[in-house]
mmCIF file of C-alpha atoms in Angstrom:
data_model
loop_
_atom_site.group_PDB
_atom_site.id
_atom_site.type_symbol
_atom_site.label_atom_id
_atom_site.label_comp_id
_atom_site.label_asym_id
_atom_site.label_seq_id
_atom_site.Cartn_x
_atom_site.Cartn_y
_atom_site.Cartn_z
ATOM 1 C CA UNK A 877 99.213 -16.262 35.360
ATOM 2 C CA UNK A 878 95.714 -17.742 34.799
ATOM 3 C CA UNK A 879 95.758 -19.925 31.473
ATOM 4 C CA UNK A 880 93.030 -18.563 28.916
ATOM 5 C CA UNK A 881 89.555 -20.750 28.472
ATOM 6 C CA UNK A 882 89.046 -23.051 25.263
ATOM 7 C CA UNK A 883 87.262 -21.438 23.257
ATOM 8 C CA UNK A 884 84.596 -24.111 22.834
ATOM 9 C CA UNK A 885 83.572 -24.077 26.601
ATOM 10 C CA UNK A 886 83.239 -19.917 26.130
ATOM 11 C CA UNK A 887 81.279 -21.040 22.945
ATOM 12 C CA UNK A 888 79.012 -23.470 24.847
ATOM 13 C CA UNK A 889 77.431 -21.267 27.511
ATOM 14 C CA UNK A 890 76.212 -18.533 25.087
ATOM 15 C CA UNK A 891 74.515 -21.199 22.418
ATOM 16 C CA UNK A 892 73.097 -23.181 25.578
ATOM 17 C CA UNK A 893 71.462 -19.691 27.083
ATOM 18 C CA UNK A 894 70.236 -18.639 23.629
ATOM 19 C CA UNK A 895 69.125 -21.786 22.887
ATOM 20 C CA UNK A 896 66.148 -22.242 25.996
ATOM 21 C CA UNK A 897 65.449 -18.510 25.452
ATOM 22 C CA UNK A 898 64.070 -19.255 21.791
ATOM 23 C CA UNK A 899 62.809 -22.631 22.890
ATOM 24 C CA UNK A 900 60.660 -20.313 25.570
ATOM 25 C CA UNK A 901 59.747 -18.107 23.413
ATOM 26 C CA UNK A 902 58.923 -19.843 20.422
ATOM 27 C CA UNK A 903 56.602 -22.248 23.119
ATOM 28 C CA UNK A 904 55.211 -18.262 24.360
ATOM 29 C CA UNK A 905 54.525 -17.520 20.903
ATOM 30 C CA UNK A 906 52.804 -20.959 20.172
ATOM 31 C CA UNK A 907 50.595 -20.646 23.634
ATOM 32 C CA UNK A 908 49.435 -17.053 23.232
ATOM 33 C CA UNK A 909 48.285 -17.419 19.618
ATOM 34 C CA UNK A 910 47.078 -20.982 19.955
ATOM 35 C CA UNK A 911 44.881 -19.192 23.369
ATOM 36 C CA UNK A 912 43.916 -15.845 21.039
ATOM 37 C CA UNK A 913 42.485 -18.817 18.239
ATOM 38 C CA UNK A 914 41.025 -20.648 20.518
ATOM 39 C CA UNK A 915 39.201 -17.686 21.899
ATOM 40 C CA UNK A 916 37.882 -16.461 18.618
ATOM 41 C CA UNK A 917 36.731 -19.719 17.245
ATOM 42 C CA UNK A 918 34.552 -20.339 20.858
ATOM 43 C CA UNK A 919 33.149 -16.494 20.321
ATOM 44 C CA UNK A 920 32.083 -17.714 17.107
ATOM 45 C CA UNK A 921 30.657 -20.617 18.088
ATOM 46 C CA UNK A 922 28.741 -18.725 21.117
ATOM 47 C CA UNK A 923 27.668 -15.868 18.662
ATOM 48 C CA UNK A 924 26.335 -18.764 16.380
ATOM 49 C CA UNK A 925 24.762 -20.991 18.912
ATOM 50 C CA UNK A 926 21.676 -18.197 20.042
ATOM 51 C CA UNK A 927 20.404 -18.617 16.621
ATOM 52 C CA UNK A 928 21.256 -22.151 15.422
ATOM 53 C CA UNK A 929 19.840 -24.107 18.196
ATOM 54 C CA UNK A 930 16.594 -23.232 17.607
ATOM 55 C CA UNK A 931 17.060 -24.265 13.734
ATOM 56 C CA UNK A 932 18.818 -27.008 14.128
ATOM 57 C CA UNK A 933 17.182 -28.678 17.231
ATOM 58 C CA UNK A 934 13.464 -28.454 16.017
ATOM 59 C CA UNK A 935 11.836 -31.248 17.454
ATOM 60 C CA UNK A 936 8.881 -30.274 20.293
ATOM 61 C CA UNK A 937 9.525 -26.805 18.568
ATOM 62 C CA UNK A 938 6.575 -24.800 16.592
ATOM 63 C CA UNK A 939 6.940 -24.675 13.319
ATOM 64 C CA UNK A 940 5.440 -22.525 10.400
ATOM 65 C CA UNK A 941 5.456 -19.575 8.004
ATOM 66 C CA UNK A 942 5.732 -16.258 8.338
ATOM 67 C CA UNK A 943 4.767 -13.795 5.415
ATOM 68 C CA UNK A 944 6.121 -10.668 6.182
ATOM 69 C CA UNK A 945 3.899 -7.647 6.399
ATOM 70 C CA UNK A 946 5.852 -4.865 8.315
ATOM 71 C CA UNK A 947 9.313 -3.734 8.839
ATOM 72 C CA UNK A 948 10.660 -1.103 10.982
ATOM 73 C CA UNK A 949 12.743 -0.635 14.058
ATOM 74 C CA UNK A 950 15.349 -3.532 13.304
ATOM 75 C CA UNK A 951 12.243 -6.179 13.189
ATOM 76 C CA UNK A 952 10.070 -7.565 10.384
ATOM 77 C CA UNK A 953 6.500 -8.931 11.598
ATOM 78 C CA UNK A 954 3.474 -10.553 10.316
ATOM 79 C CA UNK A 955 1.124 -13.618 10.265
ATOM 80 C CA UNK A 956 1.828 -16.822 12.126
ATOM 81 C CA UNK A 957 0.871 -19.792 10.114
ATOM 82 C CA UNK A 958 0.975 -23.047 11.562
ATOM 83 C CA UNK A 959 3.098 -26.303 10.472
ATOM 84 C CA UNK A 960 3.659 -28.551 13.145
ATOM 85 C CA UNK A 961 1.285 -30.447 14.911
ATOM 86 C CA UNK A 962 0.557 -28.832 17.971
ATOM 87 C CA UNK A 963 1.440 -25.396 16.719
ATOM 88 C CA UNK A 964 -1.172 -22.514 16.750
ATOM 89 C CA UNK A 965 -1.898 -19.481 14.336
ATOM 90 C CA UNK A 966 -0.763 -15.753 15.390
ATOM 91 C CA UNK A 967 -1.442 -12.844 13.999
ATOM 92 C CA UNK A 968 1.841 -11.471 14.541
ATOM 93 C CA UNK A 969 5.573 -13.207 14.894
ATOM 94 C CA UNK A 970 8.980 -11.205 14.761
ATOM 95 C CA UNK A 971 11.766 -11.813 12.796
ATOM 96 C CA UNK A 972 15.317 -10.329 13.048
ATOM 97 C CA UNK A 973 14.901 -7.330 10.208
ATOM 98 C CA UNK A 974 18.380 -8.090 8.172
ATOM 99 C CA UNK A 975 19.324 -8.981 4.659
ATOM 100 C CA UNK A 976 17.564 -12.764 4.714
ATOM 101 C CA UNK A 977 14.277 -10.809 5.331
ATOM 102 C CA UNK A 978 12.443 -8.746 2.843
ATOM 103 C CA UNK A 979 8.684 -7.093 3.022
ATOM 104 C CA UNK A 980 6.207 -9.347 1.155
ATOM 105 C CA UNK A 981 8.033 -12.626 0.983
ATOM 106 C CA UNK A 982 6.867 -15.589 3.186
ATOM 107 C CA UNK A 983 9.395 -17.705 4.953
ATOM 108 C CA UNK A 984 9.566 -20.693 7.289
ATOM 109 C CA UNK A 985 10.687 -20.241 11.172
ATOM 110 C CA UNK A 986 10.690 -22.318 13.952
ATOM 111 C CA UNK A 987 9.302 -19.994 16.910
ATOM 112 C CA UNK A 988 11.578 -19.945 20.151
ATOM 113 C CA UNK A 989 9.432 -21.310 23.129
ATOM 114 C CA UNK A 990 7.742 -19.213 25.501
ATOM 115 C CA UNK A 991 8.029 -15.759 22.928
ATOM 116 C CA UNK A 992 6.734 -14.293 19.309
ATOM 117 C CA UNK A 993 10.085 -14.182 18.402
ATOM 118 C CA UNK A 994 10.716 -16.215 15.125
ATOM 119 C CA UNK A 995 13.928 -17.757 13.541
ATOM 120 C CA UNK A 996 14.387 -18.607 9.871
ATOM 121 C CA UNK A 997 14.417 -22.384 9.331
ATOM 122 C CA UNK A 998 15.430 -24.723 6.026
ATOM 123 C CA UNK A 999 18.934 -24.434 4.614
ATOM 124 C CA UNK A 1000 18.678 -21.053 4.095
ATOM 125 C CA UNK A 1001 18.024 -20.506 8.588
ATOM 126 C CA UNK A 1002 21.004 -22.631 9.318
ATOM 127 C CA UNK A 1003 23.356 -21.075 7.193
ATOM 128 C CA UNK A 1004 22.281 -17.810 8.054
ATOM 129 C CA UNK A 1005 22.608 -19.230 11.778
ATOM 130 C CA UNK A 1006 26.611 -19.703 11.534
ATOM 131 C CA UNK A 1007 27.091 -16.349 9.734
ATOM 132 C CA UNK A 1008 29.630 -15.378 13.039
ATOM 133 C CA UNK A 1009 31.762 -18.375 13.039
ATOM 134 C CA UNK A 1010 32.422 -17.846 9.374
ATOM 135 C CA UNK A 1011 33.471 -14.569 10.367
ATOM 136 C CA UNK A 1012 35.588 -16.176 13.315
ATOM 137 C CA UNK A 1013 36.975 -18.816 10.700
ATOM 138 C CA UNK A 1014 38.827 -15.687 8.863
ATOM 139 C CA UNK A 1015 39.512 -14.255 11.672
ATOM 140 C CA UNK A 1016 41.215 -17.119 13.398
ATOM 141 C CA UNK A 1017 42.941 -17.991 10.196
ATOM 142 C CA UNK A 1018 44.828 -15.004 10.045
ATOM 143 C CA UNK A 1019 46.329 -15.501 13.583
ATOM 144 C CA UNK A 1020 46.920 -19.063 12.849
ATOM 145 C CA UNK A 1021 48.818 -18.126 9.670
ATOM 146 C CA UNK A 1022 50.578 -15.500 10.950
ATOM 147 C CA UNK A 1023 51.112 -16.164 14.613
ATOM 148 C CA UNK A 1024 51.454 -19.950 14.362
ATOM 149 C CA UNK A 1025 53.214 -20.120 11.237
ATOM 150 C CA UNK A 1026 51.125 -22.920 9.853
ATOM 151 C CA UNK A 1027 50.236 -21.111 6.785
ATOM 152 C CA UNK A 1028 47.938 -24.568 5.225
ATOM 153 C CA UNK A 1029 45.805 -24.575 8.131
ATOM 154 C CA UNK A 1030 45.277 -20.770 7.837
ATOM 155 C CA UNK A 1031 44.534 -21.418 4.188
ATOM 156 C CA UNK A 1032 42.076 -24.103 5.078
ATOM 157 C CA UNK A 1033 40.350 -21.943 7.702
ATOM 158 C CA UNK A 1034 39.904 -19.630 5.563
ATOM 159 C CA UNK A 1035 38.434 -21.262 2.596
ATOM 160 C CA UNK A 1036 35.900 -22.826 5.019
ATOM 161 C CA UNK A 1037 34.502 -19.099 6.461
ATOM 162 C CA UNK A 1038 34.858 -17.936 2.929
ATOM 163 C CA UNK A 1039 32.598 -21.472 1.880
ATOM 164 C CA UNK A 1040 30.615 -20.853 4.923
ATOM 165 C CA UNK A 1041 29.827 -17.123 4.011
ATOM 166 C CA UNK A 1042 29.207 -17.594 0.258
ATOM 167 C CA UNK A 1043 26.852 -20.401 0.919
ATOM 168 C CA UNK A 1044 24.908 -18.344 3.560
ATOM 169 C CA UNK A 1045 25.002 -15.488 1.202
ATOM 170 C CA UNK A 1046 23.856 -17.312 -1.598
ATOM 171 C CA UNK A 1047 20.798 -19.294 0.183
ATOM 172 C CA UNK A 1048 19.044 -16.270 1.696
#
C-alpha cells in the first residue's frame, strides 16, 4: 500500500504554480498598459510638436501680425505685417481656420520658413500648440488609472490635460 502525501506538500505545488502565474500576469498587465501610455503620451507629444516648434523656437524666425481678412476652405488669410528685423510685408499669410481664429481680428504669428503658412504666437499660440497632448493627458490617465491601478497619478494626469485645455481654451 502506498502511504497518502502530507497534505502541506499537496498544498505547496498548487500555491507555488498560482503564485508565478499572477506574478506573470500582473508584470503582463503592468507592461502592456505602461507600453499603451507610453504610446499615447509620445502621439501627443508628436501631434503637438508640428505646431509648437515654430512658437516656441522663434529665434531666426519671421515674426509679425496677421489681420484676418478671409476665411473659407479650412484657412483664414490676410495681410503680412512685419515684426522682426529681417522680416518682410505680404499681402497674404495663412492661418489654420479653427476656433483661435476669427474674421476681422489681428493676431501675431511667427511664419514657418520657406512657406505663407502662419502660426499663432504669444501665450495664446503655445497653448493652442499643446491642445493634443492635453487630449493625450486624459487619455493616458484613464489607462493609467484603470490599467495600472495607480489611481493618484491618473488623477494628476488628468487635472494637468484638464489645466492644459482650460488654459488653451481660455487664452484664444
Amino acid at each position: 500500500m502506498i502511504p497518502a502525501m502530507p497534505a502541506s506538500a499537496a498544498a505547496a505545488r498548487p500555491r507555488q504554480a498560482s503564485s508565478v502565474s499572477s506574478v506573470l500576469l500582473r508584470f503582463g498587465r503592468v507592461a502592456s498598459m505602461g507600453t499603451v501610455t507610453a504610446l499615447i503620451l509620445i502621439a501627443g507629444v508628436w501631434a503637438s510638436w508640428g505646431t509648437a516648434q515654430h512658437v516656441l523656437l522663434t529665434k531666426g524666425r519671421e515674426q509679425g501680425t496677421v489681420e484676418v481678412t478671409r476665411c473659407g476652405g479650412g484657412t483664414c488669410s490676410g495681410p503680412y505685417s512685419p515684426v522682426s528685423a529681417g522680416s518682410q510685408a505680404r499681402e497674404r499669410v495663412v492661418l489654420e481656420d479653427s476656433v483661435a481664429v476669427a474674421k476681422g481680428r489681428t493676431y501675431s504669428v511667427v511664419l514657418k520658413p520657406g512657406s505663407a503658412d502662419a502660426v499663432r504666437s504669444g501665450p495664446a499660440g503655445v497653448l493652442y500648440a499643446w491642445v493634443p497632448l492635453g487630449g493625450a493627458l486624459l487619455l493616458a490617465s484613464v489607462v493609467v488609472a484603470g490599467g495600472l491601478r495607480r489611481t493618484r497619478a491618473g488623477w494628476v494626469m488628468a487635472g494637468a490635460g484638464v489645466a492644459l485645455l482650460t488654459a488653451a481654451f481660455v487664452a484664444v
